């Protein structure tokens, strides 16, 4: 019988040394790999650009390589942001982007980091410094604009179209913010819409194909179909026929004056500028995201099923949708009156047919 022999075959089982032992160079390479993983998961270019900047600012504020960051460092950075008056949502974004990067290092780079720098990765974000997912403009604190307030704002925008120095941008803004309100879209979702995403023959009202819906739990984009309710189909038909041809030719639906996509920051700034022109008190002003919450609340108040609103907004769970809904102070009384009126109508109908 032939003698059995063992043979060593070169492989990658043993972690290889990192290409550099300079911690900052190694961290920069890790950031590049982290960003490449976003692209592999299908994140949109706009999302990637925004998150890269956020991650770089978070790491710069921490002032040390991610594997050396302590809970006290997180406390310091978040505390400094609070002292500077940064919004709760901004502080939460700093913590979340760092936490995601740290998870990536644990999954992909832990062995290399321990071999090169002698550090074992333990996430410094804990129950004491992890921000609650409640923004400073949460529906728990600030109610969305009322239907009457939204109507007044859109009336102002319609009047402005007739007198604006540039018809195209004024008319585009009107169609854009009507879309945010009636379809309940996020600013970034609206900015990534293209002209073929408007399907006027789909369903009884037509639908928007939101191809880059925000994913939950880093799952990547979640596409959804959103009906064009409350006359949104008429607004978008008018926009595509009369307004969009005044901008450079490109696939983008709500294009800027060069034909490119509007950044979500630009959308926020445009809304702020328009409300300053409107001249209403600061307390009556609202954000693009408040229009999304208003869409959820107003549809709920008029009897639309909560699950339908969840599907419309693209939420992962109904509980997320419930955080968006803040009915008016007379919601209970209004619902009671509708119920009583409906019951009386049924009884009256039975009496007349008896």
mmCIF file of C-alpha atoms in Angstrom:
data_model
loop_
_atom_site.group_PDB
_atom_site.id
_atom_site.type_symbol
_atom_site.label_atom_id
_atom_site.label_comp_id
_atom_site.label_asym_id
_atom_site.label_seq_id
_atom_site.Cartn_x
_atom_site.Cartn_y
_atom_site.Cartn_z
ATOM 1 C CA UNK A 1 0.000 0.000 0.000
ATOM 2 C CA UNK A 2 1.330 3.420 -0.928
ATOM 3 C CA UNK A 3 2.422 5.537 2.037
ATOM 4 C CA UNK A 4 -0.016 8.367 2.769
ATOM 5 C CA UNK A 5 1.613 11.751 2.914
ATOM 6 C CA UNK A 6 0.389 15.148 4.077
ATOM 7 C CA UNK A 7 1.019 18.180 1.951
ATOM 8 C CA UNK A 8 0.802 21.809 3.092
ATOM 9 C CA UNK A 9 -1.091 23.997 0.655
ATOM 10 C CA UNK A 10 -0.774 27.769 0.873
ATOM 11 C CA UNK A 11 -4.056 29.463 1.695
ATOM 12 C CA UNK A 12 -5.654 32.440 3.416
ATOM 13 C CA UNK A 13 -6.772 30.824 6.667
ATOM 14 C CA UNK A 14 -4.289 32.725 8.815
ATOM 15 C CA UNK A 15 -5.059 36.472 8.808
ATOM 16 C CA UNK A 16 -2.505 38.378 6.800
ATOM 17 C CA UNK A 17 -0.761 41.449 8.132
ATOM 18 C CA UNK A 18 -2.320 44.741 7.030
ATOM 19 C CA UNK A 19 -0.600 46.609 4.231
ATOM 20 C CA UNK A 20 0.285 49.433 6.618
ATOM 21 C CA UNK A 21 0.701 49.750 10.369
ATOM 22 C CA UNK A 22 -0.088 53.443 10.307
ATOM 23 C CA UNK A 23 -3.485 53.557 12.064
ATOM 24 C CA UNK A 24 -4.826 56.486 10.039
ATOM 25 C CA UNK A 25 -3.862 54.989 6.698
ATOM 26 C CA UNK A 26 -5.332 51.650 7.719
ATOM 27 C CA UNK A 27 -8.566 53.306 8.881
ATOM 28 C CA UNK A 28 -8.813 55.197 5.562
ATOM 29 C CA UNK A 29 -8.517 51.889 3.718
ATOM 30 C CA UNK A 30 -11.238 50.439 5.962
ATOM 31 C CA UNK A 31 -13.518 53.376 5.152
ATOM 32 C CA UNK A 32 -12.986 52.722 1.429
ATOM 33 C CA UNK A 33 -13.902 49.066 1.936
ATOM 34 C CA UNK A 34 -16.973 50.064 3.961
ATOM 35 C CA UNK A 35 -18.137 52.366 1.172
ATOM 36 C CA UNK A 36 -17.566 49.601 -1.382
ATOM 37 C CA UNK A 37 -19.920 47.392 0.650
ATOM 38 C CA UNK A 38 -22.625 50.082 0.349
ATOM 39 C CA UNK A 39 -22.279 50.031 -3.412
ATOM 40 C CA UNK A 40 -22.467 46.231 -3.414
ATOM 41 C CA UNK A 41 -25.763 46.432 -1.487
ATOM 42 C CA UNK A 42 -27.215 48.802 -4.048
ATOM 43 C CA UNK A 43 -27.288 52.062 -2.083
ATOM 44 C CA UNK A 44 -27.948 55.095 -4.267
ATOM 45 C CA UNK A 45 -25.026 57.429 -5.153
ATOM 46 C CA UNK A 46 -26.724 60.284 -3.314
ATOM 47 C CA UNK A 47 -27.049 58.224 -0.127
ATOM 48 C CA UNK A 48 -23.418 57.120 -0.374
ATOM 49 C CA UNK A 49 -22.130 60.664 -0.873
ATOM 50 C CA UNK A 50 -24.107 61.933 2.115
ATOM 51 C CA UNK A 51 -23.041 59.071 4.395
ATOM 52 C CA UNK A 52 -19.375 59.316 3.437
ATOM 53 C CA UNK A 53 -19.315 62.936 4.557
ATOM 54 C CA UNK A 54 -21.158 62.074 7.769
ATOM 55 C CA UNK A 55 -18.769 59.220 8.603
ATOM 56 C CA UNK A 56 -15.718 61.379 7.947
ATOM 57 C CA UNK A 57 -17.051 64.109 10.230
ATOM 58 C CA UNK A 58 -17.846 61.588 12.972
ATOM 59 C CA UNK A 59 -14.370 60.024 12.834
ATOM 60 C CA UNK A 60 -12.691 63.438 12.788
ATOM 61 C CA UNK A 61 -14.699 64.532 15.837
ATOM 62 C CA UNK A 62 -13.730 61.375 17.729
ATOM 63 C CA UNK A 63 -10.074 62.131 17.050
ATOM 64 C CA UNK A 64 -8.726 58.588 17.293
ATOM 65 C CA UNK A 65 -8.914 55.345 15.285
ATOM 66 C CA UNK A 66 -12.264 53.615 15.550
ATOM 67 C CA UNK A 67 -10.850 50.603 17.417
ATOM 68 C CA UNK A 68 -9.543 52.924 20.183
ATOM 69 C CA UNK A 69 -12.786 54.855 20.661
ATOM 70 C CA UNK A 70 -14.301 54.566 24.141
ATOM 71 C CA UNK A 71 -17.844 55.205 25.425
ATOM 72 C CA UNK A 72 -16.506 58.434 26.927
ATOM 73 C CA UNK A 73 -15.419 59.561 23.438
ATOM 74 C CA UNK A 74 -18.953 58.996 22.150
ATOM 75 C CA UNK A 75 -20.347 60.946 25.113
ATOM 76 C CA UNK A 76 -17.937 63.805 24.393
ATOM 77 C CA UNK A 77 -18.786 64.091 20.697
ATOM 78 C CA UNK A 78 -22.542 63.855 21.217
ATOM 79 C CA UNK A 79 -22.331 66.327 24.105
ATOM 80 C CA UNK A 80 -20.354 68.810 21.996
ATOM 81 C CA UNK A 81 -22.978 68.566 19.249
ATOM 82 C CA UNK A 82 -25.711 69.264 21.794
ATOM 83 C CA UNK A 83 -23.858 72.308 23.152
ATOM 84 C CA UNK A 84 -23.526 73.630 19.593
ATOM 85 C CA UNK A 85 -27.288 73.338 19.198
ATOM 86 C CA UNK A 86 -27.239 70.523 16.632
ATOM 87 C CA UNK A 87 -30.544 68.726 16.207
ATOM 88 C CA UNK A 88 -31.309 65.446 17.935
ATOM 89 C CA UNK A 89 -31.497 63.772 14.531
ATOM 90 C CA UNK A 90 -27.967 64.988 13.688
ATOM 91 C CA UNK A 91 -26.551 63.624 16.939
ATOM 92 C CA UNK A 92 -28.280 60.323 16.292
ATOM 93 C CA UNK A 93 -26.843 60.167 12.760
ATOM 94 C CA UNK A 94 -23.286 60.582 14.102
ATOM 95 C CA UNK A 95 -23.772 57.697 16.521
ATOM 96 C CA UNK A 96 -25.481 55.435 13.987
ATOM 97 C CA UNK A 97 -22.924 55.914 11.209
ATOM 98 C CA UNK A 98 -20.057 55.175 13.591
ATOM 99 C CA UNK A 99 -21.877 52.131 14.967
ATOM 100 C CA UNK A 100 -22.345 50.774 11.443
ATOM 101 C CA UNK A 101 -18.669 51.324 10.627
ATOM 102 C CA UNK A 102 -17.628 49.604 13.849
ATOM 103 C CA UNK A 103 -19.808 46.585 13.021
ATOM 104 C CA UNK A 104 -18.105 46.416 9.629
ATOM 105 C CA UNK A 105 -14.692 46.403 11.307
ATOM 106 C CA UNK A 106 -15.772 43.613 13.662
ATOM 107 C CA UNK A 107 -17.015 41.492 10.773
ATOM 108 C CA UNK A 108 -14.227 42.125 8.266
ATOM 109 C CA UNK A 109 -11.130 43.546 9.953
ATOM 110 C CA UNK A 110 -11.044 42.321 13.569
ATOM 111 C CA UNK A 111 -8.160 39.873 13.110
ATOM 112 C CA UNK A 112 -6.020 42.382 11.215
ATOM 113 C CA UNK A 113 -6.628 45.121 13.779
ATOM 114 C CA UNK A 114 -5.733 42.849 16.679
ATOM 115 C CA UNK A 115 -2.579 41.631 14.930
ATOM 116 C CA UNK A 116 -1.361 45.094 13.936
ATOM 117 C CA UNK A 117 -2.519 47.286 16.810
ATOM 118 C CA UNK A 118 -3.240 44.848 19.652
ATOM 119 C CA UNK A 119 -6.822 46.063 19.993
ATOM 120 C CA UNK A 120 -9.875 43.876 20.410
ATOM 121 C CA UNK A 121 -12.995 45.440 18.988
ATOM 122 C CA UNK A 122 -15.717 46.248 21.503
ATOM 123 C CA UNK A 123 -18.389 48.674 20.331
ATOM 124 C CA UNK A 124 -18.365 51.831 22.498
ATOM 125 C CA UNK A 125 -21.997 52.616 21.689
ATOM 126 C CA UNK A 126 -24.026 51.299 24.603
ATOM 127 C CA UNK A 127 -27.449 51.754 26.171
ATOM 128 C CA UNK A 128 -26.333 54.959 27.859
ATOM 129 C CA UNK A 129 -25.165 56.877 24.779
ATOM 130 C CA UNK A 130 -27.236 55.327 21.983
ATOM 131 C CA UNK A 131 -29.618 58.036 20.797
ATOM 132 C CA UNK A 132 -33.311 57.302 20.857
ATOM 133 C CA UNK A 133 -34.923 57.368 17.419
ATOM 134 C CA UNK A 134 -36.943 60.471 18.185
ATOM 135 C CA UNK A 135 -36.034 63.636 16.341
ATOM 136 C CA UNK A 136 -36.357 67.169 17.626
ATOM 137 C CA UNK A 137 -39.303 67.606 15.275
ATOM 138 C CA UNK A 138 -40.871 64.280 16.205
ATOM 139 C CA UNK A 139 -44.662 64.034 16.019
ATOM 140 C CA UNK A 140 -44.528 63.385 19.744
ATOM 141 C CA UNK A 141 -43.346 66.985 20.194
ATOM 142 C CA UNK A 142 -44.318 69.058 17.162
ATOM 143 C CA UNK A 143 -47.559 68.321 15.298
ATOM 144 C CA UNK A 144 -47.509 68.285 11.502
ATOM 145 C CA UNK A 145 -49.106 71.212 9.656
ATOM 146 C CA UNK A 146 -52.899 71.100 9.573
ATOM 147 C CA UNK A 147 -54.778 70.501 6.299
ATOM 148 C CA UNK A 148 -55.773 74.178 6.333
ATOM 149 C CA UNK A 149 -52.154 75.300 6.766
ATOM 150 C CA UNK A 150 -50.981 73.062 3.909
ATOM 151 C CA UNK A 151 -53.752 74.373 1.658
ATOM 152 C CA UNK A 152 -52.784 77.969 2.431
ATOM 153 C CA UNK A 153 -49.158 77.247 1.596
ATOM 154 C CA UNK A 154 -50.012 75.656 -1.745
ATOM 155 C CA UNK A 155 -52.331 78.570 -2.561
ATOM 156 C CA UNK A 156 -49.408 80.918 -1.935
ATOM 157 C CA UNK A 157 -47.204 78.832 -4.230
ATOM 158 C CA UNK A 158 -49.819 78.878 -7.013
ATOM 159 C CA UNK A 159 -50.035 82.665 -6.815
ATOM 160 C CA UNK A 160 -46.249 82.914 -6.856
ATOM 161 C CA UNK A 161 -46.011 80.949 -10.127
ATOM 162 C CA UNK A 162 -47.795 83.767 -11.931
ATOM 163 C CA UNK A 163 -45.414 86.456 -10.630
ATOM 164 C CA UNK A 164 -42.092 84.627 -10.187
ATOM 165 C CA UNK A 165 -39.130 85.869 -12.194
ATOM 166 C CA UNK A 166 -38.453 82.285 -13.306
ATOM 167 C CA UNK A 167 -41.599 80.339 -14.125
ATOM 168 C CA UNK A 168 -39.878 76.949 -14.405
ATOM 169 C CA UNK A 169 -38.325 76.671 -10.918
ATOM 170 C CA UNK A 170 -41.437 78.150 -9.245
ATOM 171 C CA UNK A 171 -43.746 75.680 -11.004
ATOM 172 C CA UNK A 172 -41.343 72.788 -10.327
ATOM 173 C CA UNK A 173 -41.282 73.628 -6.605
ATOM 174 C CA UNK A 174 -45.078 73.593 -6.522
ATOM 175 C CA UNK A 175 -45.252 70.148 -8.152
ATOM 176 C CA UNK A 176 -42.406 68.837 -5.985
ATOM 177 C CA UNK A 177 -43.926 69.814 -2.641
ATOM 178 C CA UNK A 178 -47.369 68.656 -3.730
ATOM 179 C CA UNK A 179 -45.733 65.273 -4.418
ATOM 180 C CA UNK A 180 -44.039 65.185 -1.012
ATOM 181 C CA UNK A 181 -47.393 65.840 0.656
ATOM 182 C CA UNK A 182 -49.847 63.762 -1.384
ATOM 183 C CA UNK A 183 -47.521 60.765 -1.905
ATOM 184 C CA UNK A 184 -45.791 60.983 1.487
ATOM 185 C CA UNK A 185 -42.327 60.753 -0.047
ATOM 186 C CA UNK A 186 -39.012 61.467 1.600
ATOM 187 C CA UNK A 187 -37.022 64.308 0.004
ATOM 188 C CA UNK A 188 -34.380 61.935 -1.292
ATOM 189 C CA UNK A 189 -36.984 59.583 -2.762
ATOM 190 C CA UNK A 190 -38.525 62.480 -4.689
ATOM 191 C CA UNK A 191 -35.121 63.725 -5.871
ATOM 192 C CA UNK A 192 -34.355 60.300 -7.375
ATOM 193 C CA UNK A 193 -37.611 60.009 -9.315
ATOM 194 C CA UNK A 194 -37.303 59.928 -13.083
ATOM 195 C CA UNK A 195 -39.894 60.814 -15.705
ATOM 196 C CA UNK A 196 -40.682 57.158 -16.572
ATOM 197 C CA UNK A 197 -41.478 56.542 -12.879
ATOM 198 C CA UNK A 198 -44.830 58.311 -13.314
ATOM 199 C CA UNK A 199 -47.289 55.612 -14.460
ATOM 200 C CA UNK A 200 -50.580 57.377 -15.094
ATOM 201 C CA UNK A 201 -52.392 54.269 -16.348
ATOM 202 C CA UNK A 202 -51.523 52.057 -13.382
ATOM 203 C CA UNK A 203 -54.481 51.676 -11.025
ATOM 204 C CA UNK A 204 -57.465 54.018 -10.730
ATOM 205 C CA UNK A 205 -55.330 57.079 -9.862
ATOM 206 C CA UNK A 206 -51.978 56.312 -11.473
ATOM 207 C CA UNK A 207 -48.881 55.443 -9.451
ATOM 208 C CA UNK A 208 -45.346 56.627 -8.807
ATOM 209 C CA UNK A 209 -42.656 53.967 -8.869
ATOM 210 C CA UNK A 210 -40.370 54.867 -5.965
ATOM 211 C CA UNK A 211 -37.358 52.784 -6.973
ATOM 212 C CA UNK A 212 -35.018 54.021 -4.242
ATOM 213 C CA UNK A 213 -37.152 53.788 -1.138
ATOM 214 C CA UNK A 214 -35.274 53.890 2.138
ATOM 215 C CA UNK A 215 -34.457 50.406 3.428
ATOM 216 C CA UNK A 216 -34.697 49.331 7.051
ATOM 217 C CA UNK A 217 -31.822 47.818 9.019
ATOM 218 C CA UNK A 218 -29.285 48.606 6.241
ATOM 219 C CA UNK A 219 -31.195 46.342 3.850
ATOM 220 C CA UNK A 220 -30.662 48.642 0.905
ATOM 221 C CA UNK A 221 -33.264 50.348 -1.301
ATOM 222 C CA UNK A 222 -36.846 49.073 -1.022
ATOM 223 C CA UNK A 223 -38.917 49.979 -4.103
ATOM 224 C CA UNK A 224 -42.645 50.571 -3.763
ATOM 225 C CA UNK A 225 -45.621 51.830 -5.778
ATOM 226 C CA UNK A 226 -47.379 54.918 -4.431
ATOM 227 C CA UNK A 227 -50.803 56.009 -5.770
ATOM 228 C CA UNK A 228 -51.228 59.595 -6.981
ATOM 229 C CA UNK A 229 -54.019 60.608 -4.625
ATOM 230 C CA UNK A 230 -55.919 63.879 -4.211
ATOM 231 C CA UNK A 231 -55.344 65.080 -7.755
ATOM 232 C CA UNK A 232 -51.588 64.513 -7.751
ATOM 233 C CA UNK A 233 -51.941 62.810 -11.132
ATOM 234 C CA UNK A 234 -53.319 66.048 -12.614
ATOM 235 C CA UNK A 235 -50.508 68.084 -11.067
ATOM 236 C CA UNK A 236 -47.843 65.773 -12.485
ATOM 237 C CA UNK A 237 -49.458 65.625 -15.930
ATOM 238 C CA UNK A 238 -49.407 69.423 -16.034
ATOM 239 C CA UNK A 239 -45.826 69.460 -14.767
ATOM 240 C CA UNK A 240 -44.578 66.983 -17.375
ATOM 241 C CA UNK A 241 -46.406 68.654 -20.259
ATOM 242 C CA UNK A 242 -45.919 72.328 -19.450
ATOM 243 C CA UNK A 243 -43.061 72.725 -16.955
ATOM 244 C CA UNK A 244 -40.510 69.951 -17.341
ATOM 245 C CA UNK A 245 -39.732 70.824 -21.024
ATOM 246 C CA UNK A 246 -38.403 74.180 -19.810
ATOM 247 C CA UNK A 247 -35.492 72.386 -18.097
ATOM 248 C CA UNK A 248 -32.562 70.641 -19.847
ATOM 249 C CA UNK A 249 -33.423 67.225 -21.244
ATOM 250 C CA UNK A 250 -32.559 64.424 -18.803
ATOM 251 C CA UNK A 251 -34.368 61.477 -17.191
ATOM 252 C CA UNK A 252 -34.735 63.342 -13.867
ATOM 253 C CA UNK A 253 -38.311 64.253 -12.951
ATOM 254 C CA UNK A 254 -37.735 67.217 -10.623
ATOM 255 C CA UNK A 255 -34.562 68.537 -12.229
ATOM 256 C CA UNK A 256 -32.450 71.541 -11.299
ATOM 257 C CA UNK A 257 -31.554 74.140 -13.905
ATOM 258 C CA UNK A 258 -28.722 71.979 -15.220
ATOM 259 C CA UNK A 259 -30.962 68.910 -15.618
ATOM 260 C CA UNK A 260 -29.533 67.080 -12.607
ATOM 261 C CA UNK A 261 -31.227 65.783 -9.467
ATOM 262 C CA UNK A 262 -32.064 68.128 -6.611
ATOM 263 C CA UNK A 263 -30.164 67.285 -3.430
ATOM 264 C CA UNK A 264 -32.324 66.708 -0.359
ATOM 265 C CA UNK A 265 -30.550 69.648 1.309
ATOM 266 C CA UNK A 266 -31.545 71.835 -1.634
ATOM 267 C CA UNK A 267 -35.164 70.730 -1.242
ATOM 268 C CA UNK A 268 -35.089 71.630 2.455
ATOM 269 C CA UNK A 269 -33.523 75.018 1.710
ATOM 270 C CA UNK A 270 -36.069 75.733 -1.056
ATOM 271 C CA UNK A 271 -38.952 75.079 1.324
ATOM 272 C CA UNK A 272 -37.409 77.307 3.983
ATOM 273 C CA UNK A 273 -36.929 80.081 1.419
ATOM 274 C CA UNK A 274 -40.522 79.798 0.194
ATOM 275 C CA UNK A 275 -41.948 80.025 3.704
ATOM 276 C CA UNK A 276 -39.809 83.088 4.370
ATOM 277 C CA UNK A 277 -41.327 84.649 1.244
ATOM 278 C CA UNK A 278 -44.771 83.656 2.485
ATOM 279 C CA UNK A 279 -44.107 85.690 5.612
ATOM 280 C CA UNK A 280 -45.802 83.382 8.092
ATOM 281 C CA UNK A 281 -44.619 83.231 11.743
ATOM 282 C CA UNK A 282 -41.774 80.847 12.510
ATOM 283 C CA UNK A 283 -44.128 78.656 14.549
ATOM 284 C CA UNK A 284 -46.193 77.975 11.411
ATOM 285 C CA UNK A 285 -43.268 76.861 9.273
ATOM 286 C CA UNK A 286 -42.496 73.198 8.621
ATOM 287 C CA UNK A 287 -39.902 70.922 7.032
ATOM 288 C CA UNK A 288 -40.164 68.585 4.014
ATOM 289 C CA UNK A 289 -40.346 65.677 6.442
ATOM 290 C CA UNK A 290 -43.270 67.366 8.207
ATOM 291 C CA UNK A 291 -45.187 67.143 4.915
ATOM 292 C CA UNK A 292 -44.616 63.377 4.997
ATOM 293 C CA UNK A 293 -45.973 63.220 8.549
ATOM 294 C CA UNK A 294 -48.883 65.415 7.511
ATOM 295 C CA UNK A 295 -49.665 62.944 4.724
ATOM 296 C CA UNK A 296 -49.822 60.109 7.265
ATOM 297 C CA UNK A 297 -51.856 62.074 9.808
ATOM 298 C CA UNK A 298 -54.375 63.599 7.414
ATOM 299 C CA UNK A 299 -55.052 60.295 5.656
ATOM 300 C CA UNK A 300 -55.505 58.575 9.014
ATOM 301 C CA UNK A 301 -57.902 61.289 10.210
ATOM 302 C CA UNK A 302 -60.143 60.821 7.204
ATOM 303 C CA UNK A 303 -60.359 57.068 7.712
ATOM 304 C CA UNK A 304 -57.635 55.535 5.543
ATOM 305 C CA UNK A 305 -56.528 52.176 6.946
ATOM 306 C CA UNK A 306 -53.271 52.353 8.910
ATOM 307 C CA UNK A 307 -51.755 49.424 7.003
ATOM 308 C CA UNK A 308 -52.498 51.217 3.726
ATOM 309 C CA UNK A 309 -50.669 54.294 5.045
ATOM 310 C CA UNK A 310 -47.768 52.078 6.103
ATOM 311 C CA UNK A 311 -47.478 50.665 2.592
ATOM 312 C CA UNK A 312 -47.759 54.112 1.081
ATOM 313 C CA UNK A 313 -44.963 55.549 3.226
ATOM 314 C CA UNK A 314 -42.760 52.477 2.854
ATOM 315 C CA UNK A 315 -42.411 51.783 6.562
ATOM 316 C CA UNK A 316 -41.091 48.437 7.765
ATOM 317 C CA UNK A 317 -43.732 48.123 10.512
ATOM 318 C CA UNK A 318 -47.064 49.699 11.453
ATOM 319 C CA UNK A 319 -45.480 50.917 14.693
ATOM 320 C CA UNK A 320 -43.203 53.182 12.654
ATOM 321 C CA UNK A 321 -46.249 54.642 10.920
ATOM 322 C CA UNK A 322 -47.979 55.249 14.240
ATOM 323 C CA UNK A 323 -45.092 57.479 15.323
ATOM 324 C CA UNK A 324 -45.855 59.671 12.308
ATOM 325 C CA UNK A 325 -49.551 60.018 13.097
ATOM 326 C CA UNK A 326 -50.602 62.823 15.412
ATOM 327 C CA UNK A 327 -54.327 63.454 15.096
ATOM 328 C CA UNK A 328 -55.826 66.852 15.843
ATOM 329 C CA UNK A 329 -57.105 67.816 19.272
ATOM 330 C CA UNK A 330 -60.700 67.112 18.183
ATOM 331 C CA UNK A 331 -59.961 63.797 16.470
ATOM 332 C CA UNK A 332 -61.996 61.745 18.957
ATOM 333 C CA UNK A 333 -64.985 64.085 18.765
ATOM 334 C CA UNK A 334 -64.838 64.192 14.965
ATOM 335 C CA UNK A 335 -64.674 60.390 14.754
ATOM 336 C CA UNK A 336 -67.611 60.123 17.173
ATOM 337 C CA UNK A 337 -69.718 62.540 15.127
ATOM 338 C CA UNK A 338 -68.987 60.650 11.919
ATOM 339 C CA UNK A 339 -69.951 57.372 13.557
ATOM 340 C CA UNK A 340 -73.184 58.804 14.948
ATOM 341 C CA UNK A 341 -74.044 60.437 11.630
ATOM 342 C CA UNK A 342 -73.449 57.146 9.830
ATOM 343 C CA UNK A 343 -75.643 55.245 12.283
ATOM 344 C CA UNK A 344 -78.452 57.804 12.007
ATOM 345 C CA UNK A 345 -78.266 57.671 8.220
ATOM 346 C CA UNK A 346 -78.613 53.873 8.292
ATOM 347 C CA UNK A 347 -81.593 54.061 10.685
ATOM 348 C CA UNK A 348 -83.285 56.751 8.563
ATOM 349 C CA UNK A 349 -82.814 54.648 5.442
ATOM 350 C CA UNK A 350 -84.350 51.608 7.158
ATOM 351 C CA UNK A 351 -87.355 53.691 8.332
ATOM 352 C CA UNK A 352 -88.050 55.005 4.828
ATOM 353 C CA UNK A 353 -87.861 51.544 3.273
ATOM 354 C CA UNK A 354 -89.961 49.847 5.960
#
